[in-house]
PDB file of C-alpha atoms in Angstrom:
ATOM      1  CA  UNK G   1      10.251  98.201  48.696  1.00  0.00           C
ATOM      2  CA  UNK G   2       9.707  97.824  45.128  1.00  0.00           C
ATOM      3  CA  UNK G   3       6.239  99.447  45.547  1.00  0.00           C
ATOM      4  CA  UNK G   4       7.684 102.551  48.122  1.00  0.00           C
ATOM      5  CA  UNK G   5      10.087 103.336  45.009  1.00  0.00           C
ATOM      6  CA  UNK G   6       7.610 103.684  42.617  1.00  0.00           C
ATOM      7  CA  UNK G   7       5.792 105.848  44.934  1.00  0.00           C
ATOM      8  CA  UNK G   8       8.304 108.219  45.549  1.00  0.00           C
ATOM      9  CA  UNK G   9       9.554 109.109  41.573  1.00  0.00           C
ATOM     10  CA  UNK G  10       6.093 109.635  41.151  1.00  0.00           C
ATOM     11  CA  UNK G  11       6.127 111.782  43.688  1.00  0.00           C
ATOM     12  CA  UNK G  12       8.963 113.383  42.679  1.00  0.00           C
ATOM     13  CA  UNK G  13       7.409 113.530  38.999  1.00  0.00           C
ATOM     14  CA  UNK G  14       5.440 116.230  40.752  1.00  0.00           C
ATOM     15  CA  UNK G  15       8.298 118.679  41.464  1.00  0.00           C
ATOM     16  CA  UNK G  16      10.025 118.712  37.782  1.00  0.00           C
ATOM     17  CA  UNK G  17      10.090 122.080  36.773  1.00  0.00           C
ATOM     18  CA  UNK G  18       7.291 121.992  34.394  1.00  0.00           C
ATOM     19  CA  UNK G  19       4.436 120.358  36.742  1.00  0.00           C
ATOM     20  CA  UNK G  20       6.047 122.395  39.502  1.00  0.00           C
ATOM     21  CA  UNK G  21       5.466 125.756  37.299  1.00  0.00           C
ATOM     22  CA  UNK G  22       1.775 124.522  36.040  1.00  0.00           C
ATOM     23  CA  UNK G  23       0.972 124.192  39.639  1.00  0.00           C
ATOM     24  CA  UNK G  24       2.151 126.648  41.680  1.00  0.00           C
ATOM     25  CA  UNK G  25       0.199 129.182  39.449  1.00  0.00           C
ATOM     26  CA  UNK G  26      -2.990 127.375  39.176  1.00  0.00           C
ATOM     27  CA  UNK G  27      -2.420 127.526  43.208  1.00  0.00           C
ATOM     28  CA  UNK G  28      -2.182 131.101  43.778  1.00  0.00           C
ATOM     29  CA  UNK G  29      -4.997 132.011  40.573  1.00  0.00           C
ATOM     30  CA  UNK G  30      -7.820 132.240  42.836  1.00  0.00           C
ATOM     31  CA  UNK G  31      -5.985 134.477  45.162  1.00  0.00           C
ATOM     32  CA  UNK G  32      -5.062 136.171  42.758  1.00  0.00           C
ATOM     33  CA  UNK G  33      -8.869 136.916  41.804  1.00  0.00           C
ATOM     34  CA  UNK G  34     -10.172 137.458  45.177  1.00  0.00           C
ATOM     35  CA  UNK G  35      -7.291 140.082  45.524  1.00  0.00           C
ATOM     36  CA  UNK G  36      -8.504 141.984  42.091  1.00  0.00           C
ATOM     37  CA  UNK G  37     -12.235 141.319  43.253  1.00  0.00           C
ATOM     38  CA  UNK G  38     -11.535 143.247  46.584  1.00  0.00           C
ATOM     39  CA  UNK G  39      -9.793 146.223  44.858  1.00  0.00           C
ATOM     40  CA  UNK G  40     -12.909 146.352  42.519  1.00  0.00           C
ATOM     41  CA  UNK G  41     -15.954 146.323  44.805  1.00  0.00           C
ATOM     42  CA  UNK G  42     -15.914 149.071  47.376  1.00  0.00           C
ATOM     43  CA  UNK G  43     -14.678 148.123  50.665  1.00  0.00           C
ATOM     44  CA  UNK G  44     -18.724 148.214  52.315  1.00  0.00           C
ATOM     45  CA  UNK G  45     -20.341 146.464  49.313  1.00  0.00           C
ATOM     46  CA  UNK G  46     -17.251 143.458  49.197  1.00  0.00           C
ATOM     47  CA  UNK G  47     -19.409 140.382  50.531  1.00  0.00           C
ATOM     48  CA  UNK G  48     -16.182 137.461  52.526  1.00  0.00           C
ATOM     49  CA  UNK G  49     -18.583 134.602  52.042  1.00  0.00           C
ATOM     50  CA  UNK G  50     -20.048 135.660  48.428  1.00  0.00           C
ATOM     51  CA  UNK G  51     -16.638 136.038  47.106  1.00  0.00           C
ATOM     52  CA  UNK G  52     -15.161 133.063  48.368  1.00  0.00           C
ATOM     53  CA  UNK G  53     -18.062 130.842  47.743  1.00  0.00           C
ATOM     54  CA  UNK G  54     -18.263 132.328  44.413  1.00  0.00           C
ATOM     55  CA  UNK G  55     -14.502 131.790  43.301  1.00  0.00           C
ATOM     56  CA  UNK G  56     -14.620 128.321  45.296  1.00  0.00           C
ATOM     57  CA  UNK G  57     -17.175 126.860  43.209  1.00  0.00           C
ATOM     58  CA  UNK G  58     -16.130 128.212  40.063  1.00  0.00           C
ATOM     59  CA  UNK G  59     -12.343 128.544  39.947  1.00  0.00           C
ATOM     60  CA  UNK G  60     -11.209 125.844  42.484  1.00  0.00           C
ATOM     61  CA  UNK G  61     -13.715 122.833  42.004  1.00  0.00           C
ATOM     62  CA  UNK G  62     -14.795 123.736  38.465  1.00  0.00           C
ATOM     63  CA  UNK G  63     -11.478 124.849  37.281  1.00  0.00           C
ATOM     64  CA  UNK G  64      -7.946 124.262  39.329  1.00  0.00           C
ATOM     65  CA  UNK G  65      -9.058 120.631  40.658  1.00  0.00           C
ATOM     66  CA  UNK G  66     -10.290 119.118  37.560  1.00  0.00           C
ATOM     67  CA  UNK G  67      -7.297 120.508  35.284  1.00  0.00           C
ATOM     68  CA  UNK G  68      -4.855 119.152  37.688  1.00  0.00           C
ATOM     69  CA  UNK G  69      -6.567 116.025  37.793  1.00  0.00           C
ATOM     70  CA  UNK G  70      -6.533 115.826  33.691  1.00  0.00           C
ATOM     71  CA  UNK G  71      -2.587 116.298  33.978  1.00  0.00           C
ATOM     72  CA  UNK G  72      -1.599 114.337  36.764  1.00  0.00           C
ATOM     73  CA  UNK G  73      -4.118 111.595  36.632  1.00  0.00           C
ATOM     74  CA  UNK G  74      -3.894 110.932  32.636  1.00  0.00           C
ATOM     75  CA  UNK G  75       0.330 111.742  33.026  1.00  0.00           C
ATOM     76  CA  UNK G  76       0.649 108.986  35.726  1.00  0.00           C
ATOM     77  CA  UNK G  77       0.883 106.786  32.625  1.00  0.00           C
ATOM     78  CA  UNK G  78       0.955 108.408  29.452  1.00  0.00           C
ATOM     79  CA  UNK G  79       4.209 110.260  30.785  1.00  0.00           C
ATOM     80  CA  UNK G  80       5.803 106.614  31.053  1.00  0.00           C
ATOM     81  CA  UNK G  81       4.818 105.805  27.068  1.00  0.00           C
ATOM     82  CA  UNK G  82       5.551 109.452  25.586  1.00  0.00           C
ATOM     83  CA  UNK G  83       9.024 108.884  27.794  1.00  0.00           C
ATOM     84  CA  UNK G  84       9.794 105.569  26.706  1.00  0.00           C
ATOM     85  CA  UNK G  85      10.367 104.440  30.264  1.00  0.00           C
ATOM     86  CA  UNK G  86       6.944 101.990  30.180  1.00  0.00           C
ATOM     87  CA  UNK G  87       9.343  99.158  29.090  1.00  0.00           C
ATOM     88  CA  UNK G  88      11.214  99.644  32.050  1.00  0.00           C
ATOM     89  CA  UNK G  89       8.630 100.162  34.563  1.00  0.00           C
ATOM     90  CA  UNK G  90       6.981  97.035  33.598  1.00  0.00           C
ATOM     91  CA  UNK G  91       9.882  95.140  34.193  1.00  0.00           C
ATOM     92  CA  UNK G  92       9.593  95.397  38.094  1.00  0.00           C
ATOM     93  CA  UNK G  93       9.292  92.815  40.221  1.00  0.00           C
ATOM     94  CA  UNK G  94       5.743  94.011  41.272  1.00  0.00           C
ATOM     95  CA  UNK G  95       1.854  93.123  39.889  1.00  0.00           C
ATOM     96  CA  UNK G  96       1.216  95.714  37.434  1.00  0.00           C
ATOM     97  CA  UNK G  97      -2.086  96.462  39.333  1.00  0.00           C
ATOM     98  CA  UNK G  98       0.152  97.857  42.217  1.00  0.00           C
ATOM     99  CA  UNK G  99       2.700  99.739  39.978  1.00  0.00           C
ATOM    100  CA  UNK G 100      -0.180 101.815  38.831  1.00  0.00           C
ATOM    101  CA  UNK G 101      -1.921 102.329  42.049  1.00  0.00           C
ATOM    102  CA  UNK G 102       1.490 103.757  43.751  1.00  0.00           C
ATOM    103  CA  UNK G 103       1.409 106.031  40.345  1.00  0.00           C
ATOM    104  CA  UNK G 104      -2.188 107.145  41.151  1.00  0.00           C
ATOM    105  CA  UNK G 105      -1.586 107.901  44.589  1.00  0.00           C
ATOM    106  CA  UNK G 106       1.410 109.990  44.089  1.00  0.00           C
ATOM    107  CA  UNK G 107      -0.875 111.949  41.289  1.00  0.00           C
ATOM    108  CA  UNK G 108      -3.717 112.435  43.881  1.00  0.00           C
ATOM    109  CA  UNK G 109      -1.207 113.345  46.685  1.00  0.00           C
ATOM    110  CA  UNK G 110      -0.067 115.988  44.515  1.00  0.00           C
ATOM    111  CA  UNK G 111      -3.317 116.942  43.415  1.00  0.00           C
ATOM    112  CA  UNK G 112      -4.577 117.273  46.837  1.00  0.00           C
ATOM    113  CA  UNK G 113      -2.026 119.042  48.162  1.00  0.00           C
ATOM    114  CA  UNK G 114      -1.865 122.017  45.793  1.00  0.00           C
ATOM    115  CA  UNK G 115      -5.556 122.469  45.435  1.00  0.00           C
ATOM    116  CA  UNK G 116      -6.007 122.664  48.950  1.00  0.00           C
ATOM    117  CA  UNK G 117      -3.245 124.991  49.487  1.00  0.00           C
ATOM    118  CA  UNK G 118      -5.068 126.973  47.106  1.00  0.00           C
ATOM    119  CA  UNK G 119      -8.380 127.364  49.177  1.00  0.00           C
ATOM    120  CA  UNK G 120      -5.910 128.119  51.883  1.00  0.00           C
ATOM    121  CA  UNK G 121      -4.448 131.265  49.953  1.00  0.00           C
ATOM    122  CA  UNK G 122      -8.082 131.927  48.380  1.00  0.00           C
ATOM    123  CA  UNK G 123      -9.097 131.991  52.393  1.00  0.00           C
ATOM    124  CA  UNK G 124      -6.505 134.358  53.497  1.00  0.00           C
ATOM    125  CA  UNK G 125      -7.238 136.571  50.376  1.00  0.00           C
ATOM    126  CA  UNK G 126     -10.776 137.190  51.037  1.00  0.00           C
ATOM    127  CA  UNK G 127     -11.444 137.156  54.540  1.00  0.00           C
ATOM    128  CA  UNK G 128      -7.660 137.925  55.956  1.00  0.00           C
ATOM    129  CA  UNK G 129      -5.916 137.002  58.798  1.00  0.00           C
ATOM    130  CA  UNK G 130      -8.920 135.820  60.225  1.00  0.00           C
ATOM    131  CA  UNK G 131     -10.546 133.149  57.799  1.00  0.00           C
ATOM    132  CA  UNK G 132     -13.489 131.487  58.204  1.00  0.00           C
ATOM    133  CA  UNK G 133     -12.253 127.999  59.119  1.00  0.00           C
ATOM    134  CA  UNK G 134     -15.262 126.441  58.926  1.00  0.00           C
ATOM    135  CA  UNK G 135     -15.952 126.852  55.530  1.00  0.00           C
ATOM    136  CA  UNK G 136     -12.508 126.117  54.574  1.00  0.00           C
ATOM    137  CA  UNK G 137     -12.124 122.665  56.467  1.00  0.00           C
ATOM    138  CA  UNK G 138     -15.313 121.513  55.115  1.00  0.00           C
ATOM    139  CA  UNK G 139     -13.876 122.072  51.464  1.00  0.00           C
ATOM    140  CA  UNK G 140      -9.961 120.772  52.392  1.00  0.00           C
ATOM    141  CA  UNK G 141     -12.351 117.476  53.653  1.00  0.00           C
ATOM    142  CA  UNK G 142     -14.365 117.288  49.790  1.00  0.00           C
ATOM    143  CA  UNK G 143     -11.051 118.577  48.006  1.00  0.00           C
ATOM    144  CA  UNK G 144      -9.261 114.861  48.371  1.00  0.00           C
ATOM    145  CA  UNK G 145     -12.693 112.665  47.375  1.00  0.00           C
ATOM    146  CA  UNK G 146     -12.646 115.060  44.528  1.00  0.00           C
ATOM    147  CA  UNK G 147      -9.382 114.586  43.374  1.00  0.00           C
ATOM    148  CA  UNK G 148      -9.391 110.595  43.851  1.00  0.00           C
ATOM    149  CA  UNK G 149     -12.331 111.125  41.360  1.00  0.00           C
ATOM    150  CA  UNK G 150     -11.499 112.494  38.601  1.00  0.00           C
ATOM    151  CA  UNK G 151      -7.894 111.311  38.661  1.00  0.00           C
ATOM    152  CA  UNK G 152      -9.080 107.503  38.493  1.00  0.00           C
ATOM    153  CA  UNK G 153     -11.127 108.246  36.171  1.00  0.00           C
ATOM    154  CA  UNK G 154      -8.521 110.051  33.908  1.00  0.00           C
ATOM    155  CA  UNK G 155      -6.135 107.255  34.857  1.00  0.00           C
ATOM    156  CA  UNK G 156      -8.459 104.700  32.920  1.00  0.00           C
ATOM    157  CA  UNK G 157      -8.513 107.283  30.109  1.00  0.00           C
ATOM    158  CA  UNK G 158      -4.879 106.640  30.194  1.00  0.00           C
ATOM    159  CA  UNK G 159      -5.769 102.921  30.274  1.00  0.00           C
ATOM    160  CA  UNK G 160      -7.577 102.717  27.201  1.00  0.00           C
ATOM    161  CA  UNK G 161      -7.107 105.537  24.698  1.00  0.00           C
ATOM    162  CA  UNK G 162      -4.357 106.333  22.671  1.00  0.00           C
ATOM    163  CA  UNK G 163      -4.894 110.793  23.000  1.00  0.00           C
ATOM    164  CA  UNK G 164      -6.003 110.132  26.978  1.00  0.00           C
ATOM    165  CA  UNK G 165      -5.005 114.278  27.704  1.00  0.00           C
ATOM    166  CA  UNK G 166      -7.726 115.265  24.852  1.00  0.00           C
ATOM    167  CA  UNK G 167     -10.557 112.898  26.580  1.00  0.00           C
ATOM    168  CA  UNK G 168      -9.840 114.005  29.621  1.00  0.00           C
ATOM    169  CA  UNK G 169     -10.056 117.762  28.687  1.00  0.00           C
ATOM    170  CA  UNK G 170     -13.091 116.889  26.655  1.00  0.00           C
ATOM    171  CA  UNK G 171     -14.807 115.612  29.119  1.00  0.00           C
ATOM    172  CA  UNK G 172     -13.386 117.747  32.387  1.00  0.00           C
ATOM    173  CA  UNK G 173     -13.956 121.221  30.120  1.00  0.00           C
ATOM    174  CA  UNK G 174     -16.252 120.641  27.900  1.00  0.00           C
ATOM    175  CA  UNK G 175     -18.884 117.854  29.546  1.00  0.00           C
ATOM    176  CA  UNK G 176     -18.420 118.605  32.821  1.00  0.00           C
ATOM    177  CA  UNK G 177     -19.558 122.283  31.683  1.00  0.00           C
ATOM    178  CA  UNK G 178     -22.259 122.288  29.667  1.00  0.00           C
ATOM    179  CA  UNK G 179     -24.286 118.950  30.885  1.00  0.00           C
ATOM    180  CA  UNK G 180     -26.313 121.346  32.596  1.00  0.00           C
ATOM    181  CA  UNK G 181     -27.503 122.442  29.349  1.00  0.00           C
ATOM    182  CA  UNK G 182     -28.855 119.780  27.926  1.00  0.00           C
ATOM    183  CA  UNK G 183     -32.603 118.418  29.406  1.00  0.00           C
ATOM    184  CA  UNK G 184     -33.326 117.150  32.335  1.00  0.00           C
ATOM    185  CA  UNK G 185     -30.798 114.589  34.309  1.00  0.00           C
ATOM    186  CA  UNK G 186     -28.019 115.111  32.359  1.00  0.00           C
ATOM    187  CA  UNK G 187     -26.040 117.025  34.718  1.00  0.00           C
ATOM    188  CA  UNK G 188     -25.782 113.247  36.501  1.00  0.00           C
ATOM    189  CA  UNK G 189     -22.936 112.074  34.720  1.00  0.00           C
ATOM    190  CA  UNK G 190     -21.217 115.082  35.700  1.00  0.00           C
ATOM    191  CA  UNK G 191     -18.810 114.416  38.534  1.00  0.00           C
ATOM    192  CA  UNK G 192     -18.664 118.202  39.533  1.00  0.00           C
ATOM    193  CA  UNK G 193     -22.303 117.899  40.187  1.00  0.00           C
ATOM    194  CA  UNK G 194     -21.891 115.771  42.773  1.00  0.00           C
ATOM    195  CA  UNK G 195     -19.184 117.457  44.639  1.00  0.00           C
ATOM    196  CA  UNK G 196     -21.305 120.597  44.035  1.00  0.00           C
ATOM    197  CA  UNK G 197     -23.760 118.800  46.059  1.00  0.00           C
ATOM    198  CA  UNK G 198     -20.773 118.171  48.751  1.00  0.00           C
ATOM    199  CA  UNK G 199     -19.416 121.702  48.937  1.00  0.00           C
ATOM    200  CA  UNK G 200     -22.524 123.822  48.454  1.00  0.00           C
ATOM    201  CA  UNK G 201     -20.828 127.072  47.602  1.00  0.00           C
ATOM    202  CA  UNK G 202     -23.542 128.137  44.662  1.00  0.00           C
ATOM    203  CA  UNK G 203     -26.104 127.236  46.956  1.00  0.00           C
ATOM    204  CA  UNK G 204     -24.840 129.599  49.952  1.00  0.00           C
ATOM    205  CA  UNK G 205     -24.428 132.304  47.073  1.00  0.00           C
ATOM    206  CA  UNK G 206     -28.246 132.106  46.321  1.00  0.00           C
ATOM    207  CA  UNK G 207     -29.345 131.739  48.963  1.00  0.00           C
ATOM    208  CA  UNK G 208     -27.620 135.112  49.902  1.00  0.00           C
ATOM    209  CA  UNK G 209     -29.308 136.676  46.784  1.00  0.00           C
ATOM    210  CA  UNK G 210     -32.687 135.118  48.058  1.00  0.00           C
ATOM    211  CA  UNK G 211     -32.751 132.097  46.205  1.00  0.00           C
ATOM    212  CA  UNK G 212     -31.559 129.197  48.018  1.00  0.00           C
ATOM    213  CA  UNK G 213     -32.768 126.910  45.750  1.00  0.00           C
ATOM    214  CA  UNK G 214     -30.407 124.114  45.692  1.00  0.00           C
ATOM    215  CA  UNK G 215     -27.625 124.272  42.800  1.00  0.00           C
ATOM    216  CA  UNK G 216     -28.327 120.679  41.943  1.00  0.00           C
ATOM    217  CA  UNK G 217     -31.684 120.903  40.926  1.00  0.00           C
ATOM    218  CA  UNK G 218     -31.099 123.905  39.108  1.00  0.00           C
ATOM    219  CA  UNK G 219     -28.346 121.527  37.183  1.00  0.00           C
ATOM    220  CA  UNK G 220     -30.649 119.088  36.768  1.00  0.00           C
ATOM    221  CA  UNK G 221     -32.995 121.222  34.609  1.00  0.00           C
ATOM    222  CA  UNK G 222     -36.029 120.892  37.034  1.00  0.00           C
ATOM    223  CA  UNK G 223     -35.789 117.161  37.646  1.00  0.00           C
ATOM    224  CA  UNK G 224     -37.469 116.168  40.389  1.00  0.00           C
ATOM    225  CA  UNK G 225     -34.993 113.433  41.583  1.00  0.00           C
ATOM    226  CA  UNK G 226     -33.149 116.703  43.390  1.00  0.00           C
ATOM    227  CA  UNK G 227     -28.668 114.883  44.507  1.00  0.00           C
ATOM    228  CA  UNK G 228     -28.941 114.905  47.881  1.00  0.00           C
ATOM    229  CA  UNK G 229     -25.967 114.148  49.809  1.00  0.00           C
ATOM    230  CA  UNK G 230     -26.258 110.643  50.531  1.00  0.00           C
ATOM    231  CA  UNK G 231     -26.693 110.084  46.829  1.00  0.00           C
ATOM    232  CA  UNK G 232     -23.457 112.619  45.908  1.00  0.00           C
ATOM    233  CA  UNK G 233     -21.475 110.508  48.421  1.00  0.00           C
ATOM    234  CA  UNK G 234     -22.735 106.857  47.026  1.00  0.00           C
ATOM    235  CA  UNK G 235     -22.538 107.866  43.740  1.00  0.00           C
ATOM    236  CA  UNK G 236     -18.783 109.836  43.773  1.00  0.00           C
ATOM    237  CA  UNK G 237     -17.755 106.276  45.133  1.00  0.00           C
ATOM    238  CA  UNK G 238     -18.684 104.400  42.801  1.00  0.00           C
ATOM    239  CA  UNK G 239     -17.464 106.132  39.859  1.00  0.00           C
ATOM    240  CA  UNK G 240     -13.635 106.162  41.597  1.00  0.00           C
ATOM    241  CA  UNK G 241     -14.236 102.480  42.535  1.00  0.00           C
ATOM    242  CA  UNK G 242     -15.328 101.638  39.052  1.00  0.00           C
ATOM    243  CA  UNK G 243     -12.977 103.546  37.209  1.00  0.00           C
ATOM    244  CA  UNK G 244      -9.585 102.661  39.304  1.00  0.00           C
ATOM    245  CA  UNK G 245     -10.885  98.820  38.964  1.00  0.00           C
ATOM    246  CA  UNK G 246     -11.281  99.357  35.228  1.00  0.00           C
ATOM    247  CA  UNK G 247      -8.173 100.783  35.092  1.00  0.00           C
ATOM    248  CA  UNK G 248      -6.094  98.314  37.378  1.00  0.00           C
ATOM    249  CA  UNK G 249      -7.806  95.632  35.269  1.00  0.00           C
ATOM    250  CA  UNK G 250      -6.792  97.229  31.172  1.00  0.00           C
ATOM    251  CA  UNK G 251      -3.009  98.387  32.954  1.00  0.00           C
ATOM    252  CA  UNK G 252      -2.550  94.712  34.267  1.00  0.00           C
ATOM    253  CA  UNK G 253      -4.090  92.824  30.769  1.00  0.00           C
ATOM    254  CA  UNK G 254      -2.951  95.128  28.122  1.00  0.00           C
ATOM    255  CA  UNK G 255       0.279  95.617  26.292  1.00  0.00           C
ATOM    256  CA  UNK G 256       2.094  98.913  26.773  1.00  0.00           C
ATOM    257  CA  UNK G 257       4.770 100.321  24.609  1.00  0.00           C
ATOM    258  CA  UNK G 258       6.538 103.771  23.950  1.00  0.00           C
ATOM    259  CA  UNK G 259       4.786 105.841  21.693  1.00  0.00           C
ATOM    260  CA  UNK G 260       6.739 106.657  18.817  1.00  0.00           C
ATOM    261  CA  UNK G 261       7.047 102.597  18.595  1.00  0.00           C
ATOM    262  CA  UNK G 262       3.513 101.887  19.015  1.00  0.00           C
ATOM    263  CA  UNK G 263       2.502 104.440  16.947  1.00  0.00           C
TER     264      UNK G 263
END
């Protein structure tokens, strides 16, 4: 029971005004950009699939999910500290490894939800009452391996460093962005490589501009090891396994106190 109430405030942590607001307009922001990019682009030159694989890949994987994730998945503890209620939340009656794995699931349920409602609006936006489904369950399946992703990992940010909201935008806006930029292979320790790799949206885009070169290897700077999907699947797992185990394992062996006591 002890571990069903802890699910549901955080949960509910979702709905407080503030989160509520944050989300709801980094839901309907893609919409919102399909809507200007149709009332841009004359009606016979707008391209369905280019503008929703475009905006897809660039404002819903590389932008909505991952700062969601940095807020929800580094807030699932860090909101306890900065709120003084980590004294109290310790004090249940329940491992510590299972307080902060009902925490992380009510951040990724949260996560999930709005992001996919997002590609949902983005849908209806570009192609209209008639979306193409396809496309859009393939993403809503990718959207919640995604999330579990990067919110573990920002959850063992949480774990470990005192500032975990600046690591985790350092690393989900500033890393994940320009790995690609540095020589080859780098762009492997970018998680939104991999799911890249999972929902091919780039790809479809060039290969509609007659280069379907896969967006991986051109990430990868020309390395010949090209992220096939086998090795975005196996390699997406084992960064969430690793970094909700780390994370379980600092949460449940570290001491935890409020913030303006702890300094």
């Amino acid at each position: 029971m002890a571990d069903l109430f802890i699910l549901k405030t955080s949960l509910l942590e979702a709905l407080k005004p503030k989160r509520l607001l944050t989300a709801l307009l980094l839901l309907i922001l893609p919409a919102l950009a399909a809507i200007i990019w149709r009332a841009i682009v004359p009606g016979d030159r707008f391209d369905p699939a280019e503008a929703y694989n475009t905006l897809a890949a660039y404002f819903v994987f590389g932008f909505t999910l991952t700062i969601l994730s940095v807020i929800y998945g580094t807030g699932a503890l860090s909101a306890e500290i900065e709120g003084r209620t980590i004294v109290y939340l310790l004090t249940r009656p329940v491992p510590r490894w299972r307080l902060l794995l009902m925490k992380l699931i009510g951040a990724w349920v949260g996560i999930t939800v709005t992001v996919a409602l997002s590609v949902l609006l983005l849908g209806f936006a570009v192609y209209g009452l008639k979306p193409e489904w396809a496309r859009i369950v393939s993403d809503l399946r990718i959207i919640p391996v995604g999330a579990l992703a990067y919110s573990s990992l920002f959850l063992f940010f949480a774990t470990l460093m005192p500032k975990p909201l600046i690591w985790a935008l350092l690393y989900g806006f500033g890393w994940e962005n320009i790995a690609a930029l540095f020589p080859s292979g780098f762009a492997r320790l970018s998680i939104l490589s991999y799911l890249r790799t999972l929902a091919p949206h780039l790809k479809e885009v060039l290969g509609a501009q007659g280069g379907a070169e896969d967006v991986s290897n051109i990430l990868l700077r020309g390395n010949p090891l090209a992220i096939t999907q086998p090795v975005a699947w196996l390699t997406v797992s084992i960064i969430t396994v690793l970094s909700l185990t780390l994370a379980l394992f600092f949460f449940s062996t570290r001491e935890y106190v409020p913030r303006e006591e702890g300094g």
